[in-house]
Coordinates of C-alpha atoms and ligand atoms in Angstrom, one line a residue:
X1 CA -35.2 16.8 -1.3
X2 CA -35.2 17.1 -4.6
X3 CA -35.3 14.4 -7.1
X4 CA -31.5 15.0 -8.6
X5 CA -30.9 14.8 -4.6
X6 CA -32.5 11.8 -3.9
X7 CA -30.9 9.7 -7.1
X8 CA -27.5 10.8 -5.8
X9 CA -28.0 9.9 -2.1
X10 CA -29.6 6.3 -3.5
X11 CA -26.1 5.8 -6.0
X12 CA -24.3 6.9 -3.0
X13 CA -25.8 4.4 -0.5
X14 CA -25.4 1.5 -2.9
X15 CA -22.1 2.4 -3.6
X16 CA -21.8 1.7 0.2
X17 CA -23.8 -1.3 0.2
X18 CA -22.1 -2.6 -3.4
X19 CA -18.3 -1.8 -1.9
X20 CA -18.2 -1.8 1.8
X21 CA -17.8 -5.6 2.5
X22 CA -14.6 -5.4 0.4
X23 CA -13.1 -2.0 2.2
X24 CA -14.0 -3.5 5.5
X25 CA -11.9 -6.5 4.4
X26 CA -8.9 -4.3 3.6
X27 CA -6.1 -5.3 6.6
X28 CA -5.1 -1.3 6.6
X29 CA -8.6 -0.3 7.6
X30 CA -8.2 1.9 10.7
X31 CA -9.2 1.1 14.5
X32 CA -9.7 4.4 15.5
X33 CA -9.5 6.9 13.2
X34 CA -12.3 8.2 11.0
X35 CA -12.5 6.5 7.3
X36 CA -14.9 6.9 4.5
X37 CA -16.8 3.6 4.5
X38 CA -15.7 3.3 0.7
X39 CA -14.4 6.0 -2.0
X40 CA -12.2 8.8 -0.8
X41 CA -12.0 11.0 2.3
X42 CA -11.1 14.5 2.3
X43 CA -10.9 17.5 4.5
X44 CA -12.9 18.1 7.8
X45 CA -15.9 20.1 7.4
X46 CA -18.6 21.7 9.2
X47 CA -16.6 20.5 12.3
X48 CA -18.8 21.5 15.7
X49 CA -20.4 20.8 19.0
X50 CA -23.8 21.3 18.6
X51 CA -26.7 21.0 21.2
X52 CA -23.7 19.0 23.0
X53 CA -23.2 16.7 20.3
X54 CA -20.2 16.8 17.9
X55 CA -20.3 17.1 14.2
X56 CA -17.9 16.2 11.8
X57 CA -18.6 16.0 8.4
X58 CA -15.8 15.6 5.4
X59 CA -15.0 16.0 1.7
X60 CA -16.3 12.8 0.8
X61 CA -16.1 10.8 -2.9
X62 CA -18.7 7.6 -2.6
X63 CA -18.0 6.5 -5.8
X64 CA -14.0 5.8 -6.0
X65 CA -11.1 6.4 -4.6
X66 CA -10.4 9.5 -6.2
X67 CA -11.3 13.1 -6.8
X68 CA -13.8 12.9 -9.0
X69 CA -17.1 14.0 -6.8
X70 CA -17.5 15.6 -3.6
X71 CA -20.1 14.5 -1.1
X72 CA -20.5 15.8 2.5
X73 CA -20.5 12.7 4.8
X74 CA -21.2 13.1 8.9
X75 CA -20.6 11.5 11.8
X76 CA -21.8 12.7 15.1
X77 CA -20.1 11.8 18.5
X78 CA -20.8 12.1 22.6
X79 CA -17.2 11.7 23.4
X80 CA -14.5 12.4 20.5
X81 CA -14.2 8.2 20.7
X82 CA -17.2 6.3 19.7
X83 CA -19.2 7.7 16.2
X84 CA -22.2 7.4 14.5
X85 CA -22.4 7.7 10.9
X86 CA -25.1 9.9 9.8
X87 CA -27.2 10.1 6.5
X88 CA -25.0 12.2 3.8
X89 CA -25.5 15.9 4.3
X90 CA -24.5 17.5 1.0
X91 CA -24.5 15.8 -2.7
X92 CA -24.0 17.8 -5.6
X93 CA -27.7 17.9 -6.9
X94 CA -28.0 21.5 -8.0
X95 CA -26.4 24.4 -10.6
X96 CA -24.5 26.0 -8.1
X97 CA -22.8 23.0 -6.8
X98 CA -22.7 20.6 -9.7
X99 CA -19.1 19.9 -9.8
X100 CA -19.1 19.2 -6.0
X101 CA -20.3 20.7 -2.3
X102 CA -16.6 21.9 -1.6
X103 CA -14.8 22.3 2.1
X104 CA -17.0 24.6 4.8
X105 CA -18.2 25.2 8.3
X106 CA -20.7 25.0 10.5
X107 CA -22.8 27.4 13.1
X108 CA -25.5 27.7 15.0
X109 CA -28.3 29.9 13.2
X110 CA -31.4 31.2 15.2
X111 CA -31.3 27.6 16.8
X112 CA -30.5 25.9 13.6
X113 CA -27.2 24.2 12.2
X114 CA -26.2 26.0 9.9
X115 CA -23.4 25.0 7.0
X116 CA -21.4 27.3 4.6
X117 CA -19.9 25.5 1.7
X118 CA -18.3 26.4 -1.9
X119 CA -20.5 25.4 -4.7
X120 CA -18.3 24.1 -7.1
X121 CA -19.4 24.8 -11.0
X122 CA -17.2 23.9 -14.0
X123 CA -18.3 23.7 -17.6
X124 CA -16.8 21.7 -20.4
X125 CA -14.0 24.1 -21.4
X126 CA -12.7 23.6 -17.6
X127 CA -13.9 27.5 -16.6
X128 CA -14.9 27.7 -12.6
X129 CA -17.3 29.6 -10.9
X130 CA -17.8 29.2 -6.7
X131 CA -20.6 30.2 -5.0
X132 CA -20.8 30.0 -1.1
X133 CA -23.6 28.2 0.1
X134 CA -26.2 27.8 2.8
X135 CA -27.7 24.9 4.1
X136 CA -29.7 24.4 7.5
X137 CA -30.9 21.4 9.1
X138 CA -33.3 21.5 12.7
X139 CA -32.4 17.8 13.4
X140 CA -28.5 18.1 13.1
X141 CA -29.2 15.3 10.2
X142 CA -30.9 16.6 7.1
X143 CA -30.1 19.0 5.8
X144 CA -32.5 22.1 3.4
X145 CA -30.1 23.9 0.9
X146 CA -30.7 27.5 1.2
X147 CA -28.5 28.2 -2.4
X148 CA -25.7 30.9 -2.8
X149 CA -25.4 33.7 -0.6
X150 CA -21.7 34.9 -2.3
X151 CA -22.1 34.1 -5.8
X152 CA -19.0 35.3 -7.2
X153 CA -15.4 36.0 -5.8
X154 CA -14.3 40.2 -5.9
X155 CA -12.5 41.7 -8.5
X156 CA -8.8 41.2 -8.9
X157 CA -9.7 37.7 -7.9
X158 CA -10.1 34.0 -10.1
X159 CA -12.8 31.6 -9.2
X160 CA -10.3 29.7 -6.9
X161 CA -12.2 31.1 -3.8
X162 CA -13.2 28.6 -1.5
X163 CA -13.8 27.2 1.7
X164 CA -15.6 29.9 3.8
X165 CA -14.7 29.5 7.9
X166 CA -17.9 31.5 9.5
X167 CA -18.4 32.7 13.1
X168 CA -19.7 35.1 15.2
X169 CA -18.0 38.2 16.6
X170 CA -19.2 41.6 17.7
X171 CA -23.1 41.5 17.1
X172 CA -21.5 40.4 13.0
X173 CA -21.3 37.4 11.3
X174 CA -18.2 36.8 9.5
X175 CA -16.2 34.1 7.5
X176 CA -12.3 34.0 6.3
X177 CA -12.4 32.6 2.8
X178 CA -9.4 31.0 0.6
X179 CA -8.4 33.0 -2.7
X180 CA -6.3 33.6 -5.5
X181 CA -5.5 36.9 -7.0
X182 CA -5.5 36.9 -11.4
X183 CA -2.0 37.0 -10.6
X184 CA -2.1 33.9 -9.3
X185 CA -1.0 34.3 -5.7
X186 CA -2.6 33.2 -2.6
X187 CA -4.4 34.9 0.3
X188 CA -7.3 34.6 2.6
X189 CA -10.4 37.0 2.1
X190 CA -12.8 38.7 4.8
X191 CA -16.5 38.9 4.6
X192 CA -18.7 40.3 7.0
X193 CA -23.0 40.3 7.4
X194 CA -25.3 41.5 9.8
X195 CA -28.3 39.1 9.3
X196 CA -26.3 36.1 7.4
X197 CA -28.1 36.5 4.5
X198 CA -26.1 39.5 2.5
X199 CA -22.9 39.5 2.9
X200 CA -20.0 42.4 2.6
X201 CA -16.9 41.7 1.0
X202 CA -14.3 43.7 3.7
X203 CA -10.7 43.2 2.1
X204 CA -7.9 41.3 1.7
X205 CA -6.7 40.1 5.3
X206 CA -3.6 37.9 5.0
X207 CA -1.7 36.3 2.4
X208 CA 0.8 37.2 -0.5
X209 CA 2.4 40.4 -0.8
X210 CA -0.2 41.3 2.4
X211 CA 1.0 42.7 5.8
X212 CA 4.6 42.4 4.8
X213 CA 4.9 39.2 3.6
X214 CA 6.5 38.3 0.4
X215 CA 4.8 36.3 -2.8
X216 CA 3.6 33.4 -0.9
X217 CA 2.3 30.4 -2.8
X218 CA -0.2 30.5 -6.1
X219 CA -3.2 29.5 -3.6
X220 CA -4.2 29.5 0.1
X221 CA -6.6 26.6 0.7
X222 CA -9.2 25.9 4.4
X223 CA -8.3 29.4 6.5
X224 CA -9.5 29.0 10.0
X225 CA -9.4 32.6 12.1
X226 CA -9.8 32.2 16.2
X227 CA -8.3 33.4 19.1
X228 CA -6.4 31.4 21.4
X229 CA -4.9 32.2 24.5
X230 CA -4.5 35.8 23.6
X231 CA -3.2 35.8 20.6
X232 CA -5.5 35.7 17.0
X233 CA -4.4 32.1 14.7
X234 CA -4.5 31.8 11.5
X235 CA -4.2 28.0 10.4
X236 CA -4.2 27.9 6.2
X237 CA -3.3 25.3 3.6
X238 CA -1.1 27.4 1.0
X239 CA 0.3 26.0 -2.2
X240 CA 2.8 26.8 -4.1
X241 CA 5.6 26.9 -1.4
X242 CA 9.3 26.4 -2.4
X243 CA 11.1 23.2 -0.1
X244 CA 13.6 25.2 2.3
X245 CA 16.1 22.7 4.2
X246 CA 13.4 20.8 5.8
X247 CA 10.8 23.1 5.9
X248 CA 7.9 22.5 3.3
X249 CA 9.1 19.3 2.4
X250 CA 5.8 18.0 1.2
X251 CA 3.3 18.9 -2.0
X252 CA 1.5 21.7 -0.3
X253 CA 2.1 22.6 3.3
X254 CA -0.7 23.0 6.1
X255 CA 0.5 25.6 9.5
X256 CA -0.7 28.8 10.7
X257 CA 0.7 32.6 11.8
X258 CA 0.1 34.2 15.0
X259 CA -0.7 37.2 16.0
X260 CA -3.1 40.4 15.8
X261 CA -6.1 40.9 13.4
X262 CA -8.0 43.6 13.1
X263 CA -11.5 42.9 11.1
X264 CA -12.5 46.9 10.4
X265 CA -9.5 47.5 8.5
X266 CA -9.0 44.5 7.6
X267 CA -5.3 43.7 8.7
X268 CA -3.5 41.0 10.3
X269 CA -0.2 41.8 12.0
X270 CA 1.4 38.2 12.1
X271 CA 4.7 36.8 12.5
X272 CA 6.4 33.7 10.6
X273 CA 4.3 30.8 9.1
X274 CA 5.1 27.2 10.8
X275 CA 3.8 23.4 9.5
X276 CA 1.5 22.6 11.9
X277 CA 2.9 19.0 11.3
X278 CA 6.0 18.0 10.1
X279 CA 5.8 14.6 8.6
X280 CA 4.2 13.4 5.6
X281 CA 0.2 13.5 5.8
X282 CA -1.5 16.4 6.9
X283 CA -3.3 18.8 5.4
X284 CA -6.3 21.2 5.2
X285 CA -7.4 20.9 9.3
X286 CA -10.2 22.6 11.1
X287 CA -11.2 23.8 14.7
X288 CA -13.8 24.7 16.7
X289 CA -14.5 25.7 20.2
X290 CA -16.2 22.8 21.8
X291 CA -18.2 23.7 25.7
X292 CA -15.3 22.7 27.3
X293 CA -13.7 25.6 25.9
X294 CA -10.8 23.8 24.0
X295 CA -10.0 24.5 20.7
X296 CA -10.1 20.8 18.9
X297 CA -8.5 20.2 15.6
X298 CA -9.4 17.2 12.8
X299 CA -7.1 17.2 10.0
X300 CA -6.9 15.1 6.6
X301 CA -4.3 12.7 7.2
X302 CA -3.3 12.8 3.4
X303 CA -2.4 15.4 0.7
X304 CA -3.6 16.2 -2.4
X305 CA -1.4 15.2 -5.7
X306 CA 0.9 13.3 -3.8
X307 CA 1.0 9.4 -5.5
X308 CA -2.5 9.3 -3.9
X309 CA -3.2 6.5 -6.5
X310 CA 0.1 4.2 -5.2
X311 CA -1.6 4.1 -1.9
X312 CA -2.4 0.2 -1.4
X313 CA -5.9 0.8 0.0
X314 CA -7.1 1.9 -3.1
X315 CA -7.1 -1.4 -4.2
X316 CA -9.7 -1.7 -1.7
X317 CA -11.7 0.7 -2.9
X318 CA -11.2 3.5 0.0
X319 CA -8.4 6.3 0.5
X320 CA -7.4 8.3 3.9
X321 CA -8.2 9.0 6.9
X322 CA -8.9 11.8 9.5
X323 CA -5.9 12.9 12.4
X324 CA -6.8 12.1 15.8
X325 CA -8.9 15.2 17.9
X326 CA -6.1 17.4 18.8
X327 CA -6.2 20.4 20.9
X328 CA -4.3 23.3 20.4
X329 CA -3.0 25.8 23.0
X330 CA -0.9 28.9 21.8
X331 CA 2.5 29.2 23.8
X332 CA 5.0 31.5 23.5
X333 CA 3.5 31.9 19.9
X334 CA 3.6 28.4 19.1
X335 CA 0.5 26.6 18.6
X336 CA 0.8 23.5 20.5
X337 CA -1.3 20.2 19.6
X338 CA -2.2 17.7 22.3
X339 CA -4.1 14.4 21.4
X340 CA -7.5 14.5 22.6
X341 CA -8.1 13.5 26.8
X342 CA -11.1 11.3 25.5
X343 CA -8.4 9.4 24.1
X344 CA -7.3 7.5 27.5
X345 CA -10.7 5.7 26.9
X346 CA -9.4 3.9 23.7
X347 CA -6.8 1.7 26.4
X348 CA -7.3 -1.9 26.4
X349 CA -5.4 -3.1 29.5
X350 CA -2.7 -2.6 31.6
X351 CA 0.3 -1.1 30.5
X352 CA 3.7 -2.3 29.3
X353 CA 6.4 -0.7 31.3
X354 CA 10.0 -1.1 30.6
X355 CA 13.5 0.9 31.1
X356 CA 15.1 0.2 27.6
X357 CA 19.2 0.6 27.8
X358 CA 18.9 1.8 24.3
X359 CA 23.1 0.4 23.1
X360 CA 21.3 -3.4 24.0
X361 CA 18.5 -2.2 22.4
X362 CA 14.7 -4.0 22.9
X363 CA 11.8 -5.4 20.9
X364 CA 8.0 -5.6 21.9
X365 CA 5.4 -7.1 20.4
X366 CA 2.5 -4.3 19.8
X367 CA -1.2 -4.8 18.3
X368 CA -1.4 -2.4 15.1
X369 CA -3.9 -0.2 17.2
X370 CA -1.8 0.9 20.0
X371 CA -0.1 4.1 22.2
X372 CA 3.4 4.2 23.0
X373 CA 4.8 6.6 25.7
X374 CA 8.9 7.1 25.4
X375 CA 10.2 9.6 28.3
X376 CA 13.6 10.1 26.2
X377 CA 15.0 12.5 28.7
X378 CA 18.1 10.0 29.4
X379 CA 18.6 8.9 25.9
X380 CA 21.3 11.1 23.0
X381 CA 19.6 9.1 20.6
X382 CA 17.1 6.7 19.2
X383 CA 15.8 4.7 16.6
X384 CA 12.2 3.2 16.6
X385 CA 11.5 1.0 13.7
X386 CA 8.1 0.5 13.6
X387 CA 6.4 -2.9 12.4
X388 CA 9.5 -2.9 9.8
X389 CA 7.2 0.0 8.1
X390 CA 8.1 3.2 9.6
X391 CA 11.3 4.4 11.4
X392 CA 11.3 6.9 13.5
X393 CA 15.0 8.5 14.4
X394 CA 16.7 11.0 16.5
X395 CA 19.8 12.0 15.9
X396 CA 22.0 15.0 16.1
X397 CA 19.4 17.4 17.2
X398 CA 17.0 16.3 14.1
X399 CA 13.9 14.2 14.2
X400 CA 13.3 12.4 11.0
X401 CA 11.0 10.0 9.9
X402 CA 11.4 7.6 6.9
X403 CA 9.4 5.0 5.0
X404 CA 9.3 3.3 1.4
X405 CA 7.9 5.6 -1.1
X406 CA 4.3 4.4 -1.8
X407 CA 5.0 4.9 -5.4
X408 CA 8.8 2.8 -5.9
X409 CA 9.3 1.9 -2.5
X410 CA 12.1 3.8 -2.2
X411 CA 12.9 5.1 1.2
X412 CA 11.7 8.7 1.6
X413 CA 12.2 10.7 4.5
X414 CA 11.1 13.7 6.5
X415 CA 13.2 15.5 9.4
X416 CA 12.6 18.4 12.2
X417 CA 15.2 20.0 14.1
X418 CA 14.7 19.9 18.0
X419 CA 17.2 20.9 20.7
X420 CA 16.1 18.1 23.0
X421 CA 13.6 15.7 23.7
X422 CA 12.2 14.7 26.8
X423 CA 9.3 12.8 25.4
X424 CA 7.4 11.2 22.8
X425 CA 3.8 10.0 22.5
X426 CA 2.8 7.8 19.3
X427 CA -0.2 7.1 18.3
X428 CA -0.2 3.8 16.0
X429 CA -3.2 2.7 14.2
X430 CA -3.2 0.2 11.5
X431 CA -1.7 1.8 8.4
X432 CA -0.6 5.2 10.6
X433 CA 1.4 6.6 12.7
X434 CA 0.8 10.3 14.8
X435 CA 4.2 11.3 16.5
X436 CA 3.6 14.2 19.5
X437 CA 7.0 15.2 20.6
X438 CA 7.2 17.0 24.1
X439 CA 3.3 17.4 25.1
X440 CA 2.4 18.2 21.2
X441 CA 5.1 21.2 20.3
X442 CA 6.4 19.2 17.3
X443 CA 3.8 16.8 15.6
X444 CA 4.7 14.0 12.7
X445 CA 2.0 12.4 11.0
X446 CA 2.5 9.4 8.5
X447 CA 0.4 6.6 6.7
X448 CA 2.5 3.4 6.3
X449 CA 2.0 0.2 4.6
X450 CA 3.3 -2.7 6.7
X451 CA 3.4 -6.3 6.4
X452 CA -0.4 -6.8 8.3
X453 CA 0.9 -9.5 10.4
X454 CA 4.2 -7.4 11.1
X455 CA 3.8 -6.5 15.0
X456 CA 7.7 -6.0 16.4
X457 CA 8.5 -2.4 17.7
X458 CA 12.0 -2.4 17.7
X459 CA 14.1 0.1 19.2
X460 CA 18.1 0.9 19.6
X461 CA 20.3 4.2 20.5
X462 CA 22.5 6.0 23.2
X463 CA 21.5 6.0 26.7
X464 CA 18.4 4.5 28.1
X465 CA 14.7 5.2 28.0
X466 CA 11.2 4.3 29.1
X467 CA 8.8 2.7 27.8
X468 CA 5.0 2.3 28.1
X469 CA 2.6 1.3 25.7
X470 CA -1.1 0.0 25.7
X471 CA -3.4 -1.8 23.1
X472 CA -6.2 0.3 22.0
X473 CA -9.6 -0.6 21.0
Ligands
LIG501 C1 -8.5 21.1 0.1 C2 -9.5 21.3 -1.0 C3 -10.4 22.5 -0.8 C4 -11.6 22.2 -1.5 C5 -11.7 20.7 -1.3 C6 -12.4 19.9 -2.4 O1 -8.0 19.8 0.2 O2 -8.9 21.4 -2.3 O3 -9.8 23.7 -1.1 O4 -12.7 22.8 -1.0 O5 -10.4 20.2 -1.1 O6 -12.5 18.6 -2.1

């Protein structure tokens, strides 16, 4: 480690030790999901099962609740539930990373972990440069920085070229990487290497003005490329996307296209681009391919440059969270998101079970960590007002969700149209809410705020429904 290194792990620890009482005292820390222990979480990175243990690491700010450094922080897990935090794996110590160890991925490498980040490099007048990174660790916990391997983005392109997505394919190594062209459009870049250390720029291989699509955003943020169920996925984070009825109703958006890539050319016959989540935090996810052979999904339950600062727990000293572990099935050329199995293990106890007739409407008492199953099938519509923070509504063939704006308080709202509704699953954590709608084909995610001592579920609509619901711990 070098010196520079070392000073910025020590600040970074006591930053920890200095602020982490105080955070831990904050009523809206989470049960179950992933927080930073202080400062400001950020994407998933580096997100794998190695040697049979999972990694995640994440965009990580020690220092405040705010943008203002980037960190890699890890946890490691046996089983998706319980975590250990892990010493930090990335701090900014060096020239080609100074202004932060931006969003990456991991691999295995001749037995080794191996991470791929963007070096992030600004100088005083604001000017970027991004190099893409190598760092490798034996132990899965420390981690030896290797330096660039891609030390500037191709021509045609500005230094917004980031977050490389690596795997193997075909006796080649290869990573998808964000970009922006100079005239300021998004799309998502193809490199390819035989040994991983130099690496072939390939081609443009989705984005604007790319395999038939239009002008598409000003940026295209975390690309992830797999293949799933026989079709190839592209899950992106692109900005700059015009609000359309209720489609792309937040800052920047976060979904995917299916379809058929082809690396040699490179090319990527795909078909529409859907929100992977239609509520109001979710953006910049990762997969990987864990040995069961699912396809599991973190994402950042928050977005960037939306009123991060009006968020209460920043008076706290901490900001956001990670999603649950989803995993994702392609149907019908849908991806479909399915909370976790490993989840089961978080219930406390038996069950509530009760047939709601929805026109009398019902109340229950719920602990802030808890999972609430609806089967809806009987019921035209509903209304699920959630700790008096969050209200959840179907009406009319639209889902919506609604909550006071975190800025004014003023009630904001998103919506989804869905023919029917046979059930819904929520996830509710202290200060969240994850909403999947029919086995995980529509997915709503949402912070809230409530009261802390607010613990009524309250529920009202046409028909009749059931209900079942357990603590978690
Ligand atoms: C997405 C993102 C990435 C970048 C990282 C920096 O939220 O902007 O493009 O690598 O965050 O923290």
């Amino acid at each position: 480690m070098t010196e520079n290194e070392k000073q910025l792990h020590d600040a970074a620890y006591q930053a920890v030790v200095k602020e982490g009482a105080r955070a831990e005292a904050d009523p809206y820390r989470q049960v179950y999901h992933r927080m930073p222990p202080v400062g400001l979480l950020n994407d998933p990175n580096g997100w794998i099962q190695w040697k049979g243990t999972y990694h995640l690491f994440f965009q990580w700010n020690p220092f405040a609740p705010d943008h203002t450094h980037k960190f890699w922080g890890h946890w490691t897990s046996e089983d998706l539930v319980n975590w250990n935090e892990e010493p930090i794996a990335l701090a900014p110590s060096e020239w080609f990373e100074k202004n932060g160890c931006y969003s990456g991925s991991a691999m295995e490498l001749d037995g080794k972990l191996a991470l791929l980040y963007t070096g992030n490099v600004k100088d005083e007048a604001g000017n970027r440069e991004a190099y893409q990174c190598l760092a490798l660790s034996e132990d899965g916990k420390t981690f030896e920085k290797k330096g660039p391997l891609v030390d500037s983005q191709p021509q045609g392109y500005t230094a917004h070229f980031r977050d490389p997505k690596v795997w193997e394919e075909n006796g080649f190594y290869y990573f998808v990487i964000g970009a922006q062209t100079e005239a300021e459009e998004g799309q998502v870049l193809l490199y390819r290497s035989a040994d991983f250390q130099k690496w072939d720029y390939v081609g443009p291989f989705a984005g604007s003005r790319l395999n038939g699509l239009d002008a598409f955003g000003y940026m295209w943020e975390c690309p992830d490329l797999f293949r799933l169920d026989g079709e190839d996925v592209l899950i992106v984070s692109p900005q700059g996307l015009e609000q359309q009825g209720n489609r792309f109703e937040n800052v920047y958006q976060a979904g995917y296209f299916t379809g058929k890539a082809n690396l040699e050319t490179p090319t990527f016959a795909h078909g529409d681009f859907h929100e992977l989540d239609e509520g109001f935090e979710f953006y910049a996810p990762q997969t990987t391919l864990d040995e069961k052979g699912r396809r599991l999904l973190f994402g950042w339950m928050g977005v960037p440059d939306s009123d991060e600062e009006h968020q209460p727990t920043t008076e706290a000293g901490w900001i956001h969270c990670m999603t649950v572990p989803r995993v994702l099935r392609v149907e019908n050329g849908a991806v479909v998101q399915e909370p976790a199995e490993e989840l089961e293990a978080l219930r406390a106890g038996d069950p509530l079970e009760m047939k709601v007739r929805l026109d009398q409407g019902a109340e229950a008492a719920v602990t802030p960590a808890s999972e609430i199953v609806l089967e809806t099938n009987e019921a035209s519509s509903f209304s699920i007002t959630i700790r008096e923070g969050l209200t959840v509504t179907y009406e009319n063939g639209t889902l919506s969700m609604s909550r006071p704006r975190f800025k004014d308080g003023k009630t904001e709202t998103r919506s989804t149209d869905i023919a029917s509704i046979d059930e819904l699953r929520l996830f509710l954590d202290s200060s969240s809410a994850e909403v999947f709608v029919d086995g995980g084909r529509t997915v709503m995610t949402a912070r809230f705020f409530p009261e802390p001592e607010a613990n009524i579920v309250r529920i009202s609509g046409e028909g009749s429904l059931i209900w079942r619901s357990w603590e978690l711990a």
